Coordinates of C-alpha atoms (C1' of nucleotides) in Angstrom, one line a residue:
Chain A
M156 CA -7.8 -25.1 48.7
Q157 CA -7.4 -21.3 49.9
P158 CA -9.7 -20.9 52.9
N159 CA -12.1 -17.9 51.6
L160 CA -12.5 -19.6 47.8
N161 CA -15.8 -21.0 48.4
R162 CA -16.9 -17.2 49.5
L163 CA -15.3 -16.1 46.4
L164 CA -17.2 -18.6 44.3
R165 CA -20.6 -17.6 45.6
A166 CA -19.6 -14.4 45.3
L167 CA -18.9 -14.8 41.5
A168 CA -22.2 -17.0 40.6
R169 CA -24.1 -14.2 41.9
E170 CA -22.7 -11.9 39.3
G171 CA -23.4 -14.3 36.6
L172 CA -20.2 -16.4 36.5
D173 CA -19.8 -20.7 36.9
V174 CA -16.9 -21.3 38.4
T175 CA -15.2 -24.8 38.9
Y176 CA -11.9 -25.5 40.3
D177 CA -10.4 -29.1 40.3
G178 CA -7.5 -28.1 43.0
R179 CA -5.6 -26.8 40.3
V180 CA -7.0 -25.5 37.7
Y181 CA -10.3 -22.9 37.5
T182 CA -12.8 -23.0 34.7
V183 CA -15.0 -20.2 34.2
R184 CA -18.2 -19.4 32.3
L185 CA -20.5 -16.7 32.2
Q186 CA -23.8 -18.4 33.1
R187 CA -26.1 -16.7 30.3
D188 CA -23.8 -18.0 27.3
A189 CA -23.1 -21.5 28.0
H190 CA -21.8 -21.9 24.5
A191 CA -18.8 -19.7 25.0
P192 CA -15.7 -22.1 25.1
P193 CA -14.1 -22.6 28.5
A194 CA -11.5 -20.0 29.9
E195 CA -9.1 -21.8 32.3
V196 CA -6.7 -20.3 34.7
L197 CA -4.2 -22.4 36.8
L198 CA -3.7 -21.2 40.3
P199 CA -1.5 -22.5 42.9
P200 CA -3.4 -23.2 46.0
D201 CA -3.2 -20.4 48.8
L202 CA -2.5 -17.6 46.7
P203 CA -4.9 -14.5 46.7
V204 CA -7.3 -14.2 43.6
E205 CA -9.2 -11.2 42.7
G206 CA -13.2 -12.0 41.3
K207 CA -12.7 -9.3 38.6
A208 CA -9.9 -11.0 37.3
F209 CA -12.1 -14.0 36.7
Q210 CA -15.0 -11.7 34.9
Q211 CA -12.6 -10.5 32.7
L212 CA -11.4 -14.2 31.6
A213 CA -15.0 -15.2 31.1
A214 CA -16.1 -12.2 29.4
L215 CA -12.8 -12.6 26.6
A216 CA -14.3 -16.4 26.1
A217 CA -17.6 -15.0 25.6
L218 CA -16.5 -12.5 22.9
K219 CA -18.2 -12.6 19.5
H220 CA -18.3 -10.3 16.3
P221 CA -21.7 -10.1 14.2
D222 CA -20.0 -10.9 11.3
G223 CA -18.3 -13.9 12.5
G224 CA -15.1 -15.4 13.5
A225 CA -14.8 -17.0 16.9
V226 CA -12.9 -17.3 20.0
K227 CA -11.4 -20.9 20.4
R228 CA -10.0 -21.1 23.9
V229 CA -8.7 -18.8 26.9
R230 CA -6.5 -19.7 29.0
A231 CA -4.5 -17.5 32.0
T232 CA -1.5 -18.0 33.5
P233 CA -1.2 -18.0 37.2
D234 CA 0.3 -14.6 37.9
F235 CA -3.3 -13.6 36.3
H236 CA -4.7 -9.9 37.4
P237 CA -7.2 -7.5 36.2
G238 CA -6.5 -5.4 33.7
D239 CA -7.8 -2.0 32.8
S240 CA -8.3 -2.1 29.5
G241 CA -11.0 -5.2 30.4
V242 CA -8.6 -8.0 29.6
A243 CA -7.0 -9.5 32.2
I244 CA -2.9 -9.5 32.2
G245 CA -2.1 -13.2 32.1
S246 CA -4.6 -13.8 29.4
V247 CA -3.8 -16.0 26.2
V248 CA -6.9 -16.1 23.5
H249 CA -6.9 -18.5 20.7
T250 CA -9.0 -17.3 17.9
E251 CA -10.4 -17.7 14.2
G252 CA -11.2 -14.8 12.2
L253 CA -10.9 -12.3 14.4
V254 CA -8.4 -10.8 16.3
V255 CA -8.5 -8.5 20.0
P256 CA -6.5 -5.6 19.8
G257 CA -7.2 -5.3 23.6
A258 CA -6.2 -8.9 24.2
V259 CA -2.4 -7.5 23.7
G260 CA -2.8 -4.0 24.8
T261 CA -1.1 -0.6 24.6
D262 CA 2.3 -2.2 26.0
I263 CA 3.0 -4.3 22.7
N264 CA 6.1 -6.6 22.6
C265 CA 6.5 -6.1 26.4
G266 CA 9.0 -8.9 26.8
M267 CA 12.3 -10.0 28.7
R268 CA 16.1 -10.6 27.6
L269 CA 18.7 -12.4 29.5
H270 CA 22.3 -12.4 29.0
V271 CA 25.4 -13.4 31.2
A272 CA 28.9 -12.3 31.6
D273 CA 31.9 -14.0 32.8
I274 CA 33.0 -11.3 35.4
P275 CA 33.1 -12.5 39.0
V276 CA 30.7 -11.2 41.3
E277 CA 33.1 -9.9 43.4
S278 CA 35.1 -7.8 40.9
F279 CA 31.4 -6.6 40.0
L280 CA 30.5 -5.5 43.1
A281 CA 33.9 -3.7 43.9
R282 CA 33.0 -1.2 41.2
R283 CA 29.5 -1.0 41.8
D284 CA 29.7 2.7 42.4
A285 CA 31.3 3.4 39.1
F286 CA 28.9 1.2 37.1
V287 CA 26.1 2.4 38.7
E288 CA 27.1 6.2 37.8
R289 CA 27.2 5.4 34.2
M290 CA 24.3 3.2 33.9
K291 CA 22.2 6.4 35.7
G292 CA 23.8 8.4 32.7
H293 CA 22.6 6.0 30.5
Y294 CA 19.1 5.4 31.6
F295 CA 18.2 8.6 33.2
F296 CA 20.2 11.3 32.2
G297 CA 20.2 10.9 28.6
T298 CA 24.2 10.5 28.2
R299 CA 23.4 7.4 25.9
D300 CA 24.8 7.7 22.4
V301 CA 21.9 6.1 20.2
A302 CA 22.2 7.9 17.2
L303 CA 20.4 5.8 14.3
G304 CA 20.2 6.5 10.6
S305 CA 17.0 7.0 9.0
R306 CA 17.5 3.9 6.8
A307 CA 18.1 2.2 9.8
V308 CA 15.0 3.1 11.6
E309 CA 12.7 2.3 8.5
A310 CA 14.4 -1.4 8.0
L311 CA 14.0 -1.6 11.7
L312 CA 10.1 -1.3 11.5
R313 CA 9.4 -2.9 8.5
D314 CA 11.7 -5.9 9.0
G315 CA 12.7 -6.0 12.5
L316 CA 16.1 -6.4 13.9
P317 CA 17.8 -8.0 11.0
G318 CA 16.8 -5.5 8.5
W319 CA 18.0 -2.9 11.3
L320 CA 21.2 -4.7 11.8
V321 CA 22.1 -4.8 7.7
E322 CA 21.4 -1.3 7.7
T323 CA 23.4 -0.1 10.6
L324 CA 26.6 -2.3 8.9
E325 CA 26.2 -0.2 6.1
Q326 CA 26.0 3.5 8.1
P327 CA 26.9 2.6 11.5
L328 CA 26.4 5.6 14.1
G329 CA 25.8 5.5 17.6
A330 CA 27.7 4.1 20.4
V331 CA 26.3 0.5 19.7
A332 CA 27.0 0.8 16.3
R333 CA 30.7 1.4 16.8
A334 CA 31.0 -2.3 19.4
D335 CA 30.5 -5.4 17.9
L336 CA 27.9 -5.3 15.4
G337 CA 29.0 -9.0 14.7
Q338 CA 28.0 -10.2 18.2
L339 CA 24.7 -8.7 17.8
D340 CA 24.4 -10.5 14.2
R341 CA 25.4 -13.9 15.7
E342 CA 22.9 -13.1 18.4
S343 CA 20.1 -12.4 16.4
T344 CA 19.3 -16.5 16.4
R345 CA 18.3 -16.1 20.2
V346 CA 15.4 -13.6 19.6
Y347 CA 12.0 -15.0 19.5
L348 CA 11.3 -14.9 15.5
G349 CA 14.6 -13.7 14.9
G350 CA 13.1 -10.2 16.1
A351 CA 11.8 -9.8 12.8
L352 CA 7.7 -8.8 12.1
E353 CA 6.5 -7.4 8.9
G354 CA 5.6 -4.0 10.3
D355 CA 4.9 -0.7 8.4
P356 CA 7.0 2.7 9.1
A357 CA 4.1 4.7 8.3
W358 CA 3.0 4.1 11.9
A359 CA 5.9 5.7 13.4
P360 CA 5.5 9.4 14.8
T361 CA 7.3 11.6 12.6
G362 CA 10.1 12.2 14.5
L363 CA 11.3 8.7 14.3
R364 CA 10.5 9.1 10.2
R365 CA 13.0 12.0 9.9
E366 CA 15.7 11.9 7.1
G367 CA 19.5 11.5 8.5
V368 CA 20.3 10.8 11.8
V369 CA 17.1 10.3 14.3
R370 CA 17.7 10.1 18.1
D371 CA 14.5 8.8 19.6
P372 CA 14.1 9.9 23.4
G373 CA 12.2 6.3 23.7
L374 CA 14.8 4.0 22.5
A375 CA 16.9 2.4 25.3
S376 CA 14.8 3.8 27.8
I377 CA 13.4 1.6 30.5
G378 CA 9.9 2.7 30.9
G379 CA 7.7 2.9 34.0
G380 CA 5.6 0.4 36.0
N381 CA 6.9 -3.2 36.5
H382 CA 10.0 -2.3 33.7
F383 CA 13.3 -2.4 34.7
V384 CA 16.9 -3.9 34.0
E385 CA 18.6 -5.9 36.7
V386 CA 22.2 -7.3 37.0
Q387 CA 21.9 -10.5 38.7
R388 CA 23.9 -13.7 40.0
V389 CA 23.1 -17.1 38.5
E390 CA 22.7 -18.7 41.9
A391 CA 21.7 -22.4 41.2
V392 CA 22.0 -24.3 37.7
V393 CA 18.9 -27.1 37.7
D394 CA 19.6 -28.7 34.2
R395 CA 23.0 -28.6 33.6
A396 CA 23.3 -29.9 29.9
R397 CA 20.7 -27.3 28.9
A398 CA 22.0 -24.3 30.7
W399 CA 25.4 -25.4 29.0
R400 CA 24.2 -25.0 25.8
W401 CA 22.3 -22.2 26.6
G402 CA 25.8 -21.0 27.7
V403 CA 24.2 -20.4 31.5
R404 CA 26.8 -21.4 34.2
E405 CA 26.3 -21.2 38.1
G406 CA 28.0 -18.0 39.8
Q407 CA 28.0 -15.8 36.2
L408 CA 26.9 -12.4 36.2
A409 CA 23.5 -12.0 34.6
F410 CA 21.6 -9.0 33.3
M411 CA 18.1 -9.2 32.7
V412 CA 15.7 -6.2 30.8
H413 CA 12.0 -6.1 31.2
S414 CA 10.8 -3.4 29.0
G415 CA 8.5 -2.8 25.9
S416 CA 7.8 -0.5 22.5
R417 CA 7.1 2.7 25.0
D418 CA 5.0 5.7 23.2
L419 CA 5.0 3.9 20.1
G420 CA 3.1 0.8 21.2
K421 CA 0.9 3.5 23.1
H422 CA -0.1 4.9 20.4
V423 CA -1.0 1.9 18.3
G424 CA -2.7 0.0 21.2
H425 CA -5.2 3.2 21.5
T426 CA -5.3 4.3 18.1
W427 CA -6.8 0.7 17.1
Q428 CA -9.0 0.7 20.6
E429 CA -10.7 3.1 18.8
R430 CA -10.5 1.9 15.2
A431 CA -12.0 -1.5 16.5
R432 CA -15.0 0.7 18.1
A433 CA -15.4 2.5 14.7
A434 CA -15.8 -0.3 13.1
W435 CA -17.9 -1.9 14.9
P436 CA -21.3 -3.0 12.6
V437 CA -23.8 -0.2 13.1
G438 CA -27.0 -1.3 15.1
A439 CA -25.2 -4.2 16.7
P440 CA -25.1 -3.5 20.5
L441 CA -21.4 -3.2 21.9
P442 CA -19.7 -5.8 24.2
E443 CA -20.5 -4.4 27.9
S444 CA -17.0 -5.7 28.7
G445 CA -15.8 -2.9 26.2
I446 CA -13.6 -5.7 24.5
L447 CA -13.9 -5.2 20.9
P448 CA -12.6 -7.6 18.3
L449 CA -11.7 -7.1 14.6
A450 CA -13.6 -9.4 12.0
D451 CA -13.0 -7.8 8.8
P452 CA -9.6 -9.4 7.1
A453 CA -8.5 -6.3 6.0
L454 CA -8.2 -4.5 9.2
V455 CA -7.2 -7.8 10.7
R456 CA -4.2 -7.4 8.7
E457 CA -3.5 -3.7 9.1
Y458 CA -3.9 -4.0 12.7
L459 CA -1.2 -7.0 12.8
R460 CA 1.2 -5.2 10.8
A461 CA 0.5 -2.1 13.2
E462 CA 1.5 -4.0 16.3
A463 CA 4.3 -5.9 14.5
T464 CA 5.6 -1.9 13.8
A465 CA 5.4 -1.8 17.5
A466 CA 6.9 -4.8 18.2
N467 CA 9.7 -4.4 16.1
Y468 CA 10.5 -1.0 18.2
A469 CA 10.4 -3.3 21.1
F470 CA 12.8 -5.8 20.4
L471 CA 15.4 -2.9 19.3
N472 CA 14.9 -1.2 22.5
R473 CA 15.7 -4.2 24.8
L474 CA 18.6 -4.9 22.5
L475 CA 19.7 -1.2 23.1
L476 CA 19.3 -1.4 27.0
A477 CA 21.4 -4.5 27.1
E478 CA 24.0 -2.8 24.7
L479 CA 24.5 -0.2 26.7
L480 CA 24.9 -2.3 29.9
R481 CA 27.1 -4.8 28.0
L482 CA 29.5 -1.2 26.6
T483 CA 29.3 -0.3 30.2
L484 CA 30.9 -3.6 31.4
R485 CA 33.6 -3.7 28.9
E486 CA 34.4 -0.1 29.9
L487 CA 35.0 -1.6 33.5
F488 CA 36.2 -4.9 32.8
G489 CA 38.0 -4.9 29.7
D490 CA 36.9 -7.1 26.6
V491 CA 34.2 -9.4 28.5
E492 CA 31.9 -11.5 26.5
A493 CA 28.6 -11.1 27.7
P494 CA 26.0 -13.2 25.5
L495 CA 22.2 -13.0 24.9
V496 CA 20.8 -16.0 26.3
Y497 CA 17.2 -15.2 25.0
D498 CA 14.9 -12.0 24.1
V499 CA 11.4 -13.2 24.2
P500 CA 8.4 -11.1 24.0
H501 CA 5.4 -11.3 26.5
N502 CA 2.6 -9.3 25.0
I503 CA 2.2 -9.8 21.4
T504 CA -0.7 -11.9 18.7
L505 CA 1.1 -14.4 16.9
P506 CA -0.1 -16.9 14.2
W507 CA -1.8 -20.3 15.5
E508 CA -3.3 -23.5 14.5
G509 CA -4.8 -21.7 11.3
G510 CA -6.0 -18.7 13.6
W511 CA -4.3 -16.2 16.2
L512 CA -2.8 -16.1 19.7
A513 CA -2.7 -13.3 21.6
R514 CA -0.8 -13.3 24.7
K515 CA -1.1 -10.6 27.2
G516 CA 1.4 -11.0 30.0
A517 CA 2.3 -14.4 29.1
C518 CA 5.6 -16.1 28.2
P519 CA 5.8 -18.3 25.0
A520 CA 6.5 -22.0 26.6
E521 CA 7.0 -23.8 23.4
E522 CA 9.1 -27.2 23.4
E523 CA 12.8 -26.4 23.8
Q524 CA 12.4 -22.6 23.8
P525 CA 14.0 -20.6 26.9
V526 CA 11.3 -19.2 29.5
I527 CA 12.3 -15.9 31.1
I528 CA 9.9 -15.4 34.5
P529 CA 10.9 -12.7 36.6
G530 CA 10.5 -12.2 40.4
S531 CA 10.4 -9.0 41.7
M532 CA 13.4 -6.9 42.9
G533 CA 14.0 -8.8 45.8
A534 CA 13.2 -12.6 44.7
E535 CA 14.8 -15.0 42.1
S536 CA 14.0 -14.9 38.5
Y537 CA 13.5 -17.9 36.6
L538 CA 15.0 -19.6 33.4
M539 CA 12.9 -22.4 32.2
V540 CA 11.9 -24.3 29.1
G541 CA 9.2 -24.7 27.6
L542 CA 7.5 -28.1 27.1
G543 CA 4.7 -26.9 24.4
N544 CA 2.0 -27.8 26.6
A545 CA -1.4 -27.4 24.5
R546 CA -3.6 -27.1 27.1
A547 CA -1.9 -24.5 28.6
L548 CA -1.8 -22.4 24.8
A549 CA 2.2 -23.1 25.5
S550 CA 2.6 -20.3 27.7
A551 CA 3.7 -19.8 31.0
S552 CA 3.8 -16.6 33.4
H553 CA 5.4 -13.4 32.7
G554 CA 5.8 -13.0 36.5
A555 CA 4.9 -13.6 39.8
G556 CA 1.7 -11.1 39.5
R557 CA 1.3 -8.4 41.6
A558 CA -0.3 -8.7 45.1
R559 CA -1.1 -5.2 45.8
S560 CA -1.8 -2.2 43.6
R561 CA 0.6 0.3 42.9
F562 CA -1.8 2.9 44.8
S563 CA -2.1 0.8 47.9
M564 CA 1.7 0.2 48.2
A565 CA 2.4 4.0 47.7
R566 CA -1.0 5.9 49.4
G567 CA -3.1 2.9 50.7
G568 CA -1.6 2.7 54.1
A569 CA 0.7 -0.2 53.6
D570 CA 3.3 -0.5 56.0
Q571 CA 6.7 1.3 54.6
R572 CA 9.0 0.2 56.6
E573 CA 11.8 -1.4 54.6
G574 CA 11.6 -4.8 56.5
A575 CA 7.8 -4.9 55.6
L576 CA 8.2 -3.7 52.0
G577 CA 11.2 -6.6 51.6
L578 CA 13.2 -3.8 50.9
T579 CA 16.1 -4.9 53.2
G580 CA 19.3 -5.7 51.1
V581 CA 17.7 -4.7 48.5
D582 CA 19.8 -2.3 45.8
C583 CA 17.3 -0.3 43.7
I584 CA 18.4 2.3 41.7
T585 CA 15.9 4.9 40.5
L586 CA 15.3 8.7 40.6
R587 CA 11.6 8.3 42.3
A588 CA 11.6 7.3 45.8
E589 CA 7.8 6.2 45.3
R590 CA 8.9 3.8 42.8
R591 CA 10.7 1.8 44.9
I592 CA 7.4 1.5 47.4
E593 CA 4.7 0.8 44.5
E594 CA 7.7 -2.2 42.9
A595 CA 8.7 -3.4 46.6
P596 CA 8.7 -7.3 46.9
A597 CA 6.0 -7.0 49.0
A598 CA 3.6 -5.6 46.0
Y599 CA 4.1 -9.1 44.2
K600 CA 2.9 -12.5 45.0
P601 CA 5.8 -15.3 46.0
I602 CA 7.6 -16.4 42.7
G603 CA 8.1 -19.9 44.2
P604 CA 4.6 -21.3 44.4
V605 CA 3.8 -19.6 40.8
V606 CA 7.1 -21.3 38.9
A607 CA 6.3 -24.5 40.7
S608 CA 2.6 -24.6 39.9
Q609 CA 3.7 -24.6 36.1
V610 CA 6.4 -27.2 36.6
E611 CA 3.8 -29.5 38.1
A612 CA 1.5 -28.7 35.3
G613 CA 3.9 -29.9 32.7
I614 CA 4.0 -26.3 31.1
V615 CA 8.0 -25.4 31.9
R616 CA 10.9 -27.0 33.5
E617 CA 13.5 -25.3 35.6
V618 CA 16.9 -24.4 34.0
A619 CA 18.4 -22.2 36.3
R620 CA 18.0 -19.2 38.8
M621 CA 19.3 -15.7 39.4
R622 CA 19.2 -13.3 42.3
P623 CA 19.2 -10.0 41.9
L624 CA 22.6 -8.1 42.9
M625 CA 20.7 -4.4 41.5
T626 CA 17.8 -3.2 40.3
F627 CA 16.8 0.1 37.9
K628 CA 13.7 1.3 37.5
A629 CA 12.6 4.6 35.6
Chain B
dA987 C1' 1.7 0.2 29.9
dT988 C1' 2.0 5.4 28.6
dG989 C1' 7.5 11.6 28.1
dT990 C1' 1.5 8.5 32.5
dG991 C1' -4.7 11.2 32.4
dC992 C1' -9.6 13.0 34.6

DNA sequence: ATGTGC
């Protein structure tokens, strides 16, 4: 138990929260709402926790809509921390008869993608500078060629990756299309839900809906905050049989993409925050938490189509970010294979037991599904297998969790020496000096205990670990 | 999270 835990629990009680702790799982309730379903959070001992995140979790569980529907259960992952829309990052909420746009937020289908490549790490590092120069062109200087046909864009937004692929095979455009579309086709089964959600192109901005050749500035761009593209080495394989089936072997080069739906998700998320407010029944008091659910079935349907549209865009964004990297490896190292291991969203609403499950910064951990948990740029990332743990709502953490805010890292008086930031030996490629500091390893909790607690709780099992070689941050 | 926003 952490030393200041009792103090934290007393402080939360003064703020109207009942919190119990069984040494591993906290259960949170609003005192004035004893009928709310429990909100649970799994936390390893000795990690700092923030009171505000507990408050947000309890408020989410207590959420009601005057027209009916219900929150069935709330669970948070060990990396949970306060979110600025009122819902904590790391929240998983099961609802029936209502959907909560804020429980996904604006970063719709933020997620992880992992590839491996059979290139010796020494050969790769020997050409580090040439690789970095090419990738900087793609990611930072706009030299990437990701022209798309308007029919392919429409198919993407409506049907997801399979629709995009079919149209792109018909009318190949851009560097990615001139590469191996057949390989992308074979890999599509390694994308969560096939990367195919039912969207509505009307949600796209006009620039994306032009006729002819579409060059969207957001596609194949990393985005800010904790998003990144990282080249790694497979450091340890723990579950040899499963890793073999997934194509992962010790010593391989790997690369990991963490990105989402960029401006489209922001647009959809903000629009629906407003629409949920506008749809709130006249005369009913607005929830103090600012979390507004939708209950009207027609609105729920429309929201989910909008969310799915942004999600489809995010699937392609990650695919293109990875494809540019794969193409660059082929330029430098010949016809190398760099197969996809898995692509998985951690910010999305999906059907669940007759209702809905919204994950905000939580990785699906369904039985036999790959789970990708990134560490910081100075720590290992984990490839795990989900165990479908029902109490955890089949969800794992989406990282180690922030220990310190961006502000406190960059301007809050943090010790900014390389060693204190944990940046010694870290190869971070970015055009923004403050990004290295905001996202330095010292800004994150240690990933080891966060992962171990989830193994112990029967949520995931470890398959392999990857160590960073270089990290691209926008 | 966001071609960041008050």
